[in-house]
CSV table of C-alpha atoms in Angstrom, one decimal:
chain,number,residue,atom,x,y,z
A,154,LEU,CA,2.4,201.6,123.4
A,155,TRP,CA,5.1,202.2,125.9
A,156,GLN,CA,6.5,201.2,129.4
A,157,GLU,CA,7.9,203.2,131.8
A,158,PRO,CA,11.4,204.2,131.4
A,159,TYR,CA,13.8,202.6,133.4
A,160,ILE,CA,17.3,204.0,134.5
A,161,GLU,CA,20.5,202.6,134.7
A,162,ALA,CA,23.9,203.8,135.7
A,163,ASN,CA,27.3,202.5,135.1
A,164,PRO,CA,29.0,200.7,138.5
A,165,ALA,CA,31.3,203.2,140.0
A,166,TYR,CA,34.9,202.0,141.0
A,167,ILE,CA,37.6,202.8,143.4
A,168,ALA,CA,40.3,204.8,142.0
A,169,GLN,CA,43.7,204.4,143.2
A,170,LYS,CA,45.7,207.6,144.3
A,171,ASN,CA,49.2,207.7,142.4
A,172,GLY,CA,48.3,203.8,141.6
A,173,ILE,CA,50.8,203.1,139.2
A,174,ILE,CA,53.8,204.8,140.4
A,175,ASP,CA,53.0,203.8,144.0
A,176,SER,CA,52.5,200.0,143.3
A,177,SER,CA,55.1,197.8,144.4
A,178,SER,CA,54.6,195.0,141.6
A,179,ILE,CA,54.9,197.2,138.6
A,180,PRO,CA,58.2,196.4,137.3
A,181,GLU,CA,60.6,200.4,137.7
A,182,ASP,CA,61.4,200.1,134.1
A,183,ILE,CA,57.5,200.1,133.3
A,184,LYS,CA,56.4,202.9,135.7
A,185,SER,CA,59.5,205.0,134.0
A,186,ILE,CA,57.7,204.2,130.6
A,187,LEU,CA,54.2,204.9,131.8
A,188,GLN,CA,55.1,208.3,133.8
A,189,PRO,CA,55.7,210.6,131.1
A,190,MET,CA,52.6,209.6,129.7
A,191,ILE,CA,50.7,210.6,132.8
A,192,GLU,CA,52.7,213.7,132.9
A,193,ARG,CA,51.7,214.5,129.3
A,194,LYS,CA,48.1,213.1,129.4
A,195,MET,CA,48.8,210.3,126.8
A,196,GLY,CA,45.7,208.3,128.2
A,197,VAL,CA,47.4,207.1,131.4
A,198,PHE,CA,45.9,208.2,134.3
A,199,LYS,CA,47.4,209.3,137.6
A,200,ASP,CA,45.2,207.9,139.8
A,201,PRO,CA,43.3,205.0,137.9
A,202,TYR,CA,41.0,202.5,139.0
A,203,SER,CA,42.4,199.9,141.1
A,204,HIS,CA,41.5,197.2,138.6
A,205,GLN,CA,43.4,199.0,136.0
A,206,VAL,CA,46.7,199.0,138.0
A,207,GLU,CA,46.0,195.3,138.9
A,208,ALA,CA,45.7,194.2,135.5
A,209,LEU,CA,49.5,196.1,134.9
A,210,GLU,CA,50.7,194.0,137.9
A,211,HIS,CA,49.4,190.4,137.0
A,212,PHE,CA,50.7,190.9,133.3
A,213,TYR,CA,54.1,191.6,134.3
A,214,HIS,CA,53.9,188.7,136.3
A,215,GLY,CA,53.3,186.6,133.2
A,216,ARG,CA,49.9,185.7,133.9
A,217,GLU,CA,46.6,185.1,131.7
A,218,LEU,CA,44.3,187.8,132.4
A,219,PHE,CA,40.4,187.7,132.4
A,220,VAL,CA,39.4,191.8,132.9
A,221,ALA,CA,35.4,191.4,133.7
A,222,THR,CA,34.3,194.8,135.0
A,223,GLY,CA,31.3,197.1,134.1
A,224,THR,CA,30.5,198.8,131.1
A,225,GLY,CA,32.5,202.2,131.3
A,226,SER,CA,34.7,200.8,133.8
A,227,GLY,CA,38.1,201.6,131.8
A,228,LYS,CA,38.3,197.6,130.6
A,229,THR,CA,40.1,199.4,127.3
A,230,GLU,CA,43.1,200.5,129.4
A,231,CYS,CA,43.5,197.2,131.1
A,232,PHE,CA,45.0,196.1,127.8
A,233,MET,CA,46.3,199.4,126.2
A,234,TRP,CA,48.6,199.7,129.0
A,235,PRO,CA,50.5,196.7,129.2
A,236,MET,CA,50.4,196.7,125.4
A,237,ILE,CA,51.7,200.0,125.1
A,238,SER,CA,54.5,199.8,127.7
A,239,LYS,CA,55.3,196.2,126.5
A,240,LEU,CA,56.3,197.8,122.8
A,241,ILE,CA,57.9,200.8,124.4
A,242,ARG,CA,60.1,198.4,126.7
A,243,GLU,CA,61.3,196.4,123.8
A,244,ALA,CA,62.2,199.3,121.9
A,245,LYS,CA,64.2,200.6,124.6
A,246,GLN,CA,66.0,197.4,126.1
A,247,SER,CA,66.3,195.3,122.9
A,248,PRO,CA,66.9,197.7,120.0
A,249,ASP,CA,68.0,195.0,117.6
A,250,SER,CA,64.7,193.0,118.5
A,251,TRP,CA,62.8,195.9,117.5
A,252,ASN,CA,64.5,196.2,114.2
A,253,HIS,CA,62.8,193.0,113.6
A,254,ARG,CA,59.3,193.4,111.9
A,255,GLY,CA,56.4,190.8,113.5
A,256,VAL,CA,52.9,191.2,114.9
A,257,ARG,CA,53.6,191.6,118.8
A,258,ALA,CA,50.1,192.3,119.9
A,259,MET,CA,46.9,190.9,118.3
A,260,MET,CA,43.7,192.6,118.9
A,261,MET,CA,40.6,190.5,118.0
A,262,TYR,CA,37.1,191.6,118.0
A,263,PRO,CA,33.7,190.2,117.2
A,264,MET,CA,32.6,192.9,115.0
A,265,ASN,CA,34.2,195.7,112.8
A,266,ALA,CA,32.2,198.4,114.8
A,267,LEU,CA,34.5,197.9,118.1
A,268,VAL,CA,37.7,197.6,115.1
A,269,ALA,CA,36.7,201.3,114.4
A,270,ASP,CA,36.4,202.4,117.6
A,271,GLN,CA,39.9,200.9,119.1
A,272,ILE,CA,41.3,202.7,115.8
A,273,GLY,CA,40.4,206.0,117.1
A,274,ARG,CA,41.8,205.2,120.4
A,275,LEU,CA,45.2,204.1,119.2
A,276,ARG,CA,45.3,207.3,116.6
A,277,ARG,CA,45.0,209.3,119.6
A,278,MET,CA,47.6,207.8,122.0
A,279,ILE,CA,50.5,206.8,119.7
A,280,GLY,CA,49.7,208.6,116.7
A,281,SER,CA,50.3,212.1,118.2
A,282,ASP,CA,53.2,214.1,118.0
A,283,ASP,CA,53.6,214.3,121.8
A,284,PHE,CA,53.6,210.3,121.9
A,285,TYR,CA,56.7,210.2,119.3
A,286,GLU,CA,58.7,212.6,120.9
A,287,MET,CA,58.2,210.8,124.1
A,288,PHE,CA,59.3,207.5,122.7
A,289,THR,CA,62.4,208.5,121.0
A,290,SER,CA,63.6,210.2,123.7
A,291,VAL,CA,62.9,207.1,126.2
A,292,THR,CA,63.8,204.4,123.5
A,293,GLY,CA,66.4,206.2,121.0
A,294,CYS,CA,64.6,204.5,118.2
A,295,ARG,CA,63.3,206.0,115.4
A,296,ARG,CA,60.7,203.7,114.1
A,297,ARG,CA,57.5,204.5,116.6
A,298,PRO,CA,54.8,201.4,117.0
A,299,GLN,CA,52.8,200.6,114.1
A,300,PHE,CA,49.2,199.8,114.3
A,301,GLY,CA,47.0,198.6,111.2
A,302,MET,CA,43.6,197.5,111.0
A,303,TYR,CA,42.5,194.2,108.6
A,304,THR,CA,39.0,193.8,108.0
A,305,GLY,CA,36.6,193.5,105.0
A,306,ARG,CA,36.6,197.4,105.4
A,307,THR,CA,40.6,197.6,104.9
A,308,PRO,CA,41.6,199.5,101.4
A,309,TYR,CA,41.0,196.9,99.4
A,310,ALA,CA,40.2,193.5,98.5
A,311,GLY,CA,42.2,191.7,95.5
A,312,LYS,CA,45.2,192.9,93.8
A,313,SER,CA,47.0,196.6,93.8
A,314,ALA,CA,45.4,198.5,90.7
A,315,SER,CA,46.0,202.0,89.4
A,316,SER,CA,42.4,202.7,89.5
A,317,LYS,CA,42.1,201.5,93.0
A,318,ASP,CA,45.1,203.5,93.9
A,319,LYS,CA,43.7,206.6,92.4
A,320,ALA,CA,40.2,206.1,93.8
A,321,LEU,CA,41.4,205.8,97.5
A,322,ALA,CA,43.9,208.9,97.0
A,323,GLN,CA,40.6,210.9,95.7
A,324,THR,CA,38.6,209.5,98.8
A,325,LEU,CA,41.3,210.8,101.2
A,326,THR,CA,41.7,214.2,99.3
A,327,ASP,CA,37.9,215.1,99.6
A,328,SER,CA,37.3,214.0,102.9
A,329,LEU,CA,40.5,215.0,104.5
A,330,LEU,CA,42.9,216.8,103.0
A,331,SER,CA,40.6,219.6,101.3
A,332,ARG,CA,39.2,220.3,105.3
A,333,ASP,CA,40.5,223.8,106.5
A,334,GLU,CA,43.0,223.6,110.0
A,335,LYS,CA,40.2,223.8,112.5
A,336,ILE,CA,37.9,220.7,111.1
A,337,THR,CA,41.4,218.6,110.8
A,338,GLY,CA,42.2,219.4,114.3
A,339,GLN,CA,38.5,218.3,115.6
A,340,LEU,CA,38.9,215.1,113.5
A,341,LYS,CA,42.1,214.3,115.0
A,342,ALA,CA,40.5,215.2,118.5
A,343,MET,CA,38.1,212.6,117.6
A,344,GLY,CA,40.4,209.8,116.4
A,345,LYS,CA,38.8,210.3,112.7
A,346,TYR,CA,42.2,211.2,110.9
A,347,PRO,CA,44.9,208.7,109.7
A,348,ALA,CA,47.9,208.4,111.6
A,349,LYS,CA,50.6,209.1,109.2
A,350,GLU,CA,53.2,211.5,109.8
A,351,ASP,CA,52.9,213.1,106.2
A,352,LEU,CA,49.1,212.1,104.7
A,353,PRO,CA,49.6,214.5,101.5
A,354,ARG,CA,53.0,213.0,100.8
A,355,TYR,CA,51.6,209.4,101.4
A,356,VAL,CA,48.4,210.4,99.0
A,357,ASP,CA,51.1,211.6,96.3
A,358,GLY,CA,52.6,207.9,96.6
A,359,LEU,CA,49.3,206.3,95.8
A,360,LEU,CA,48.7,208.4,92.7
A,361,LEU,CA,52.1,206.6,91.3
A,362,GLY,CA,51.0,203.3,92.9
A,363,ARG,CA,53.1,203.1,96.1
A,364,HIS,CA,52.1,202.3,99.4
A,365,VAL,CA,54.6,203.8,101.4
A,366,THR,CA,55.0,203.4,105.1
A,367,VAL,CA,57.6,205.6,106.9
A,368,ASP,CA,59.2,204.9,110.3
A,369,GLN,CA,57.3,207.9,112.1
A,370,ASP,CA,54.1,206.5,110.7
A,371,ALA,CA,51.8,205.1,113.4
A,372,GLU,CA,49.1,203.7,111.2
A,373,MET,CA,48.9,201.5,108.1
A,374,ILE,CA,45.9,202.1,105.8
A,375,THR,CA,45.9,199.7,103.0
A,376,ARG,CA,46.4,195.8,103.3
A,377,PHE,CA,49.4,196.2,100.9
A,378,GLU,CA,51.2,198.5,103.4
A,379,MET,CA,50.7,195.5,106.2
A,380,GLN,CA,51.8,192.9,103.6
A,381,GLU,CA,55.1,194.7,103.1
A,382,ASN,CA,55.7,195.9,106.8
A,383,THR,CA,54.3,193.7,109.5
A,384,PRO,CA,52.3,196.0,111.9
A,385,ASP,CA,53.5,195.9,115.7
A,386,ILE,CA,50.0,196.0,116.5
A,387,LEU,CA,47.3,193.7,114.2
A,388,ILE,CA,43.7,194.8,114.6
A,389,THR,CA,40.9,192.2,113.0
A,390,ASN,CA,38.3,190.2,113.4
A,391,TYR,CA,38.1,186.3,113.6
A,392,SER,CA,36.6,185.7,110.3
A,393,MET,CA,39.5,188.1,108.5
A,394,LEU,CA,41.7,186.1,110.7
A,395,GLU,CA,40.8,182.7,109.1
A,396,TYR,CA,41.2,183.9,105.9
A,397,MET,CA,44.5,185.6,106.6
A,398,LEU,CA,45.8,182.3,107.8
A,399,MET,CA,44.8,180.5,104.9
A,400,ARG,CA,45.9,182.9,101.8
A,401,GLN,CA,48.8,183.4,100.1
A,402,GLU,CA,49.0,187.2,100.1
A,403,GLU,CA,49.3,187.3,104.3
A,404,GLN,CA,52.0,184.8,104.6
A,405,ASN,CA,54.7,187.4,105.1
A,406,ILE,CA,53.0,188.7,108.0
A,407,TRP,CA,53.1,185.2,109.9
A,408,GLU,CA,56.8,184.6,108.5
A,409,ASP,CA,58.0,187.9,110.2
A,410,THR,CA,55.9,187.2,113.3
A,411,ARG,CA,57.4,183.2,113.5
A,412,ASP,CA,60.9,184.8,113.1
A,413,TRP,CA,60.5,187.8,115.8
A,414,LEU,CA,59.3,185.2,118.2
A,415,GLN,CA,62.0,182.8,117.6
A,416,SER,CA,64.5,186.0,117.8
A,417,ASP,CA,64.5,186.2,121.4
A,418,LYS,CA,63.3,184.1,124.5
A,419,ASP,CA,61.6,186.8,126.1
A,420,ASN,CA,59.8,187.8,123.0
A,421,ARG,CA,55.9,186.9,123.5
A,422,LEU,CA,53.1,187.7,121.4
A,423,LEU,CA,50.2,189.3,123.1
A,424,PHE,CA,46.6,188.3,122.0
A,425,ILE,CA,43.8,190.2,123.4
A,426,ILE,CA,40.1,189.1,122.8
A,427,ASP,CA,37.5,191.9,123.6
A,428,GLU,CA,34.0,191.0,124.2
A,429,ALA,CA,34.9,187.3,125.2
A,430,HIS,CA,31.7,186.0,126.3
A,431,MET,CA,30.6,186.3,122.9
A,432,TYR,CA,32.5,183.3,122.0
A,433,ARG,CA,30.7,180.6,123.5
A,434,GLY,CA,28.6,177.6,122.0
A,435,ALA,CA,29.4,176.7,118.6
A,436,SER,CA,31.1,180.1,117.6
A,437,GLY,CA,33.4,179.6,120.4
A,438,GLY,CA,34.4,176.3,119.6
A,439,GLU,CA,35.2,177.9,116.0
A,440,VAL,CA,37.3,180.4,117.3
A,441,ALA,CA,39.2,178.1,119.8
A,442,LEU,CA,40.1,175.8,117.1
A,443,LEU,CA,41.2,179.3,115.1
A,444,ILE,CA,43.6,180.1,117.8
A,445,ARG,CA,45.1,176.6,118.0
A,446,ARG,CA,45.6,177.1,114.3
A,447,PHE,CA,47.4,180.4,114.6
A,448,ILE,CA,49.8,179.0,117.3
A,449,HIS,CA,50.1,175.9,115.0
A,450,LYS,CA,50.8,178.7,111.9
A,451,LEU,CA,53.3,180.2,113.6
A,452,GLY,CA,54.7,177.2,114.6
A,453,VAL,CA,55.7,178.1,118.3
A,454,GLY,CA,54.4,176.8,121.7
A,455,ARG,CA,51.6,178.3,123.7
A,456,GLU,CA,53.8,179.7,126.1
A,457,LYS,CA,55.2,181.6,123.4
A,458,LEU,CA,51.5,183.9,123.6
A,459,GLN,CA,50.2,185.6,126.3
A,460,PHE,CA,46.4,186.7,126.5
A,461,ILE,CA,44.3,189.5,128.0
A,462,LEU,CA,40.2,188.7,127.6
A,463,THR,CA,37.6,191.3,128.5
A,464,SER,CA,33.7,191.1,129.3
A,465,ALA,CA,31.3,192.8,131.0
A,466,SER,CA,29.6,190.0,131.4
A,467,ILE,CA,30.8,186.9,134.1
A,468,PRO,CA,28.9,184.8,136.1
A,469,GLN,CA,29.0,185.4,139.8
A,470,GLY,CA,31.0,183.2,142.0
A,471,GLN,CA,32.1,180.5,139.4
A,472,ASP,CA,35.2,181.6,139.1
A,473,GLU,CA,36.4,177.6,138.1
A,474,ILE,CA,34.1,177.7,135.4
A,475,VAL,CA,35.2,181.1,134.0
A,476,LYS,CA,38.8,179.7,134.2
A,477,GLU,CA,37.9,176.4,132.3
A,478,PHE,CA,36.3,178.5,129.5
A,479,ILE,CA,39.5,180.8,129.1
A,480,ARG,CA,41.7,177.5,129.2
A,481,ASP,CA,39.5,176.2,126.2
A,482,LEU,CA,39.1,178.8,124.4
A,483,THR,CA,43.0,180.2,124.3
A,484,ALA,CA,44.5,176.8,124.2
A,485,ILE,CA,45.8,176.1,127.3
A,486,ASP,CA,45.8,172.3,127.5
A,487,ASP,CA,48.2,172.0,130.3
A,488,PRO,CA,46.8,173.9,133.2
A,489,ASP,CA,49.9,173.6,135.5
A,490,LYS,CA,51.7,175.7,133.0
A,491,PHE,CA,49.7,178.7,132.9
A,492,GLN,CA,48.2,181.3,135.8
A,493,ILE,CA,45.1,182.9,135.2
A,494,GLN,CA,43.9,186.0,136.8
A,495,ILE,CA,40.4,186.7,137.1
A,496,VAL,CA,40.1,191.1,137.3
A,497,THR,CA,36.5,192.2,138.5
A,498,GLY,CA,37.7,195.6,140.3
A,499,SER,CA,36.3,197.2,143.7
A,500,GLN,CA,33.2,198.9,143.5
A,501,GLU,CA,33.1,202.4,144.9
A,502,LYS,CA,30.4,202.3,148.1
A,503,ILE,CA,27.9,205.5,148.5
A,504,ASP,CA,28.9,207.7,151.4
A,505,TYR,CA,26.0,209.0,152.9
A,506,GLY,CA,28.4,210.7,155.6
A,507,VAL,CA,27.4,214.6,156.0
A,508,ALA,CA,24.7,214.2,152.9
A,509,MET,CA,21.6,216.6,153.4
A,510,ASP,CA,18.2,215.6,153.1
A,511,VAL,CA,16.3,217.9,150.7
A,512,PRO,CA,12.6,217.2,150.9
A,513,ALA,CA,10.9,216.1,147.4
A,514,ASP,CA,8.8,219.6,147.0
A,515,ARG,CA,11.5,221.8,147.2
A,516,ILE,CA,13.4,219.8,144.3
A,517,ALA,CA,10.1,219.5,142.4
A,518,SER,CA,9.4,223.9,142.7
A,519,PHE,CA,12.5,224.0,140.3
A,520,ASP,CA,11.7,225.0,136.7
A,521,LEU,CA,12.8,222.2,134.9
A,522,ASP,CA,12.8,224.0,131.5
A,523,LYS,CA,15.4,226.4,132.6
A,524,PHE,CA,18.4,223.8,132.7
A,525,HIS,CA,17.8,223.5,128.9
A,526,SER,CA,17.2,227.5,128.3
A,527,ASP,CA,20.0,229.7,126.8
A,528,GLU,CA,20.4,230.7,130.5
A,529,SER,CA,21.2,227.0,131.8
A,530,LEU,CA,24.1,228.2,134.0
A,531,LYS,CA,21.7,230.9,135.7
A,532,GLY,CA,19.3,228.1,136.1
A,533,ILE,CA,22.0,225.8,137.6
A,534,GLU,CA,22.7,228.5,140.1
A,535,GLU,CA,18.9,228.7,141.5
A,536,PHE,CA,18.6,225.3,141.5
A,537,GLY,CA,21.8,225.2,143.9
A,538,ARG,CA,20.0,228.2,146.2
A,539,ILE,CA,16.9,226.5,146.2
A,540,ILE,CA,18.2,222.9,147.4
A,541,GLY,CA,21.0,225.0,149.9
A,542,LEU,CA,24.2,224.2,148.0
A,543,ASP,CA,26.9,227.2,148.5
A,544,PRO,CA,27.4,229.1,145.8
A,545,GLU,CA,30.3,231.0,146.8
A,546,GLY,CA,33.6,230.5,144.5
A,547,CYS,CA,31.7,229.6,141.2
A,548,ASP,CA,31.8,231.6,138.4
A,549,PHE,CA,28.4,230.7,137.1
A,550,THR,CA,29.2,232.5,133.6
A,551,SER,CA,31.7,229.6,133.0
A,552,GLU,CA,30.3,226.2,131.8
A,553,ASP,CA,33.7,224.5,132.9
A,554,ASP,CA,33.2,226.2,136.5
A,555,VAL,CA,29.8,225.4,136.8
A,556,TYR,CA,29.9,221.4,135.6
A,557,ALA,CA,33.1,221.2,138.3
A,558,TRP,CA,31.3,223.2,141.0
A,559,LEU,CA,28.2,220.6,140.8
A,560,TYR,CA,30.8,217.7,140.8
A,561,GLU,CA,32.0,218.9,144.0
A,562,LYS,CA,29.0,219.5,145.7
A,563,LEU,CA,25.9,217.2,144.4
A,564,PRO,CA,27.3,214.4,146.7
A,565,SER,CA,26.0,216.3,149.5
A,566,VAL,CA,22.5,215.8,148.4
A,567,LYS,CA,21.1,212.6,149.9
A,568,PRO,CA,18.3,211.9,147.2
A,569,LEU,CA,21.0,212.1,144.6
A,570,LEU,CA,23.0,209.4,146.2
A,571,LYS,CA,19.8,207.6,146.9
A,572,ILE,CA,19.2,207.5,142.8
A,573,MET,CA,23.1,207.0,142.3
A,574,GLU,CA,22.9,203.5,144.9
A,575,ASN,CA,19.5,202.3,143.4
A,576,CYS,CA,20.7,202.5,139.7
A,577,ARG,CA,24.6,201.7,139.6
A,578,GLY,CA,25.1,198.5,137.9
A,579,LYS,CA,21.1,197.6,137.2
A,580,ALA,CA,18.2,199.3,135.6
A,581,THR,CA,15.4,200.9,137.7
A,582,SER,CA,11.9,201.8,136.9
A,583,PHE,CA,11.2,205.3,137.1
A,584,ASP,CA,8.1,205.1,139.7
A,585,GLU,CA,10.1,202.7,141.9
A,586,LEU,CA,13.1,205.1,141.8
A,587,SER,CA,10.9,208.1,142.7
A,588,ARG,CA,9.1,206.0,145.6
A,589,THR,CA,12.2,204.4,146.9
A,590,VAL,CA,14.4,207.9,146.8
A,591,PHE,CA,11.2,210.2,148.7
A,592,PRO,CA,9.1,207.3,150.3
A,593,GLY,CA,6.9,210.0,152.3
A,594,SER,CA,5.9,212.1,149.6
A,595,ASP,CA,3.0,211.5,146.9
A,596,LEU,CA,4.1,209.8,143.5
A,597,GLU,CA,4.1,213.1,141.2
A,598,THR,CA,5.8,215.0,143.4
A,599,ALA,CA,8.4,212.4,143.8
A,600,LYS,CA,8.7,211.9,140.3
A,601,LYS,CA,8.9,215.7,139.5
A,602,ALA,CA,11.9,215.9,142.1
A,603,VAL,CA,13.8,212.7,140.3
A,604,SER,CA,13.3,214.2,136.9
A,605,VAL,CA,15.0,217.3,138.1
A,606,LEU,CA,18.0,215.4,139.5
A,607,LEU,CA,18.2,213.2,136.8
A,608,SER,CA,18.5,216.3,134.6
A,609,ILE,CA,21.0,218.0,136.5
A,610,ALA,CA,22.8,215.0,137.5
A,611,PRO,CA,25.1,214.5,133.9
A,612,LYS,CA,26.0,218.0,133.8
A,613,ALA,CA,28.2,217.4,136.9
A,614,LYS,CA,31.6,216.8,135.7
A,615,SER,CA,35.0,217.3,137.3
A,616,ARG,CA,37.8,219.1,135.1
A,617,ALA,CA,39.6,216.0,134.5
A,618,GLY,CA,36.7,214.8,132.5
A,619,GLN,CA,34.8,212.6,135.1
A,620,VAL,CA,30.9,212.1,135.0
A,621,LEU,CA,29.8,212.1,138.7
A,622,PHE,CA,26.7,210.1,137.4
A,623,PRO,CA,27.2,207.9,134.3
A,624,SER,CA,24.0,206.9,133.3
A,625,ARG,CA,21.3,205.5,130.7
A,626,LEU,CA,18.0,205.8,130.0
A,627,HIS,CA,16.0,202.6,128.6
A,628,MET,CA,13.1,203.9,126.7
A,629,MET,CA,10.9,200.8,125.6
A,630,PHE,CA,8.1,201.6,122.7
A,631,ARG,CA,6.0,199.0,121.0
A,632,GLY,CA,6.4,199.1,117.3
A,633,ILE,CA,2.8,199.9,115.7
A,634,SER,CA,2.3,198.0,112.5
A,635,GLY,CA,-1.2,200.0,111.6
A,636,ILE,CA,-3.2,202.4,113.5
A,637,TYR,CA,-6.6,203.4,111.6
A,638,ALA,CA,-9.1,205.8,112.6
A,639,CYS,CA,-12.5,206.8,111.0
A,640,ALA,CA,-12.8,210.0,109.0
A,641,ASN,CA,-16.4,210.9,110.2
A,642,PRO,CA,-15.8,213.2,113.2
A,643,ASP,CA,-19.6,212.3,114.6
A,644,CYS,CA,-19.2,208.5,114.1
A,645,SER,CA,-21.6,206.5,116.2
A,646,CYS,CA,-19.1,204.2,117.5
A,647,LYS,CA,-16.7,207.0,118.7
A,648,ASN,CA,-15.2,206.1,121.8
A,649,HIS,CA,-12.8,208.6,123.0
A,650,ASN,CA,-14.1,212.5,124.0
A,651,GLY,CA,-15.0,214.7,121.5
A,652,VAL,CA,-11.6,216.7,121.4
A,653,LEU,CA,-10.2,214.7,118.6
A,654,PRO,CA,-11.5,215.4,115.3
A,655,PHE,CA,-12.3,211.9,113.9
A,656,GLY,CA,-14.2,208.9,114.6
A,657,LYS,CA,-13.6,205.0,116.1
A,658,ILE,CA,-9.7,204.6,116.2
């Protein structure tokens, strides 16, 4: 009916202290743009992963990027930081170009769920008041970078109609505007609230049949907004992009983009392809041809586009094959004209240094239920004392204090380091993990000890929100189409003990 569970952890990557500011390869004007975003905690980190810094460096050397790092490794930042800094740089250095509408960044996703996730990130990053204040102070421009999601879910297909406008206005009122201030704040923090400068005013406009975009808006909600005011960042999927290239309604978007590209020799469109490994075989061929049609529609050469591709899946040691795939997909017909950089990141190594070896029976003696009770913080304190962690300096009534204390102290526990080493980047069965971590103990004690460590490790979190052991549990159950039992408790064919109140199963 079921298999034993498998535990898998995300690979851990090396962080680079002051990575962006100390880099000698990132242009100084880009540093001056990203520095305020670091200080104001706008999604740019003071100590980023080395591959995030590397992506910025290669991007500003004009290279085509393929970011191939594991799940949870911050791949999104590898295209988000270049994209945002590129837009701010243009607004700062070329205000005349900035005033010209055009798609400056195209983000193409294979499925709508990934599009929705990206919309949430953009809302939190460039939709905030803090970002707009920073943007205007750095650039002197009033119109902030604007994005729009153009998929089958974008309101709404067909021609604009009063009934549809009113229905959308009612939906926005019921689901967003009628919420209290606390709920609204939570929705904004989750990226679930449209990044409109004044949403009530926008809804009033819909009731009058107007789809109004103002310079302070970060987001465009409807297709008609984007058809009238081409967004700087267009988020779509390949199916919708194909329709947009053919239909008359969207031609204004491509005309604006063509004019913007031709208005300045330095203007290049950034084309981001997420989950690039999904475009293999026949579907990959279709998308490769679609990208060529896209370039043809804009009437420009391939050199006017720059690509960033991401994937968590890449064949090891086959860089030339990967580069050939990138060239085929992104319309590079002359390899000598374009430099491709594959960014894989540097994984962090486990340091056993001064780690203490705690026996399985001591860890297993802890009552696991205490982690899940109302007294869980006291339970963590008790666990710390049992295995020999110094509780001094921690306020065990504060959740943040306790989690930060665990983040600092747990890396000194050797069995946990063994778990992390054996699970990073690969799924390991629970039994195998227990035997590996505690080879000298009986299996049941080892399994209990590993259960305790797996229960407490996810609670270890730094004050900056970094999790010590981000992991997943794979649990595999067989679906049973039908299971039957004889209703006679005295069934002569019964083959189980007498505790169960029925016959043969």
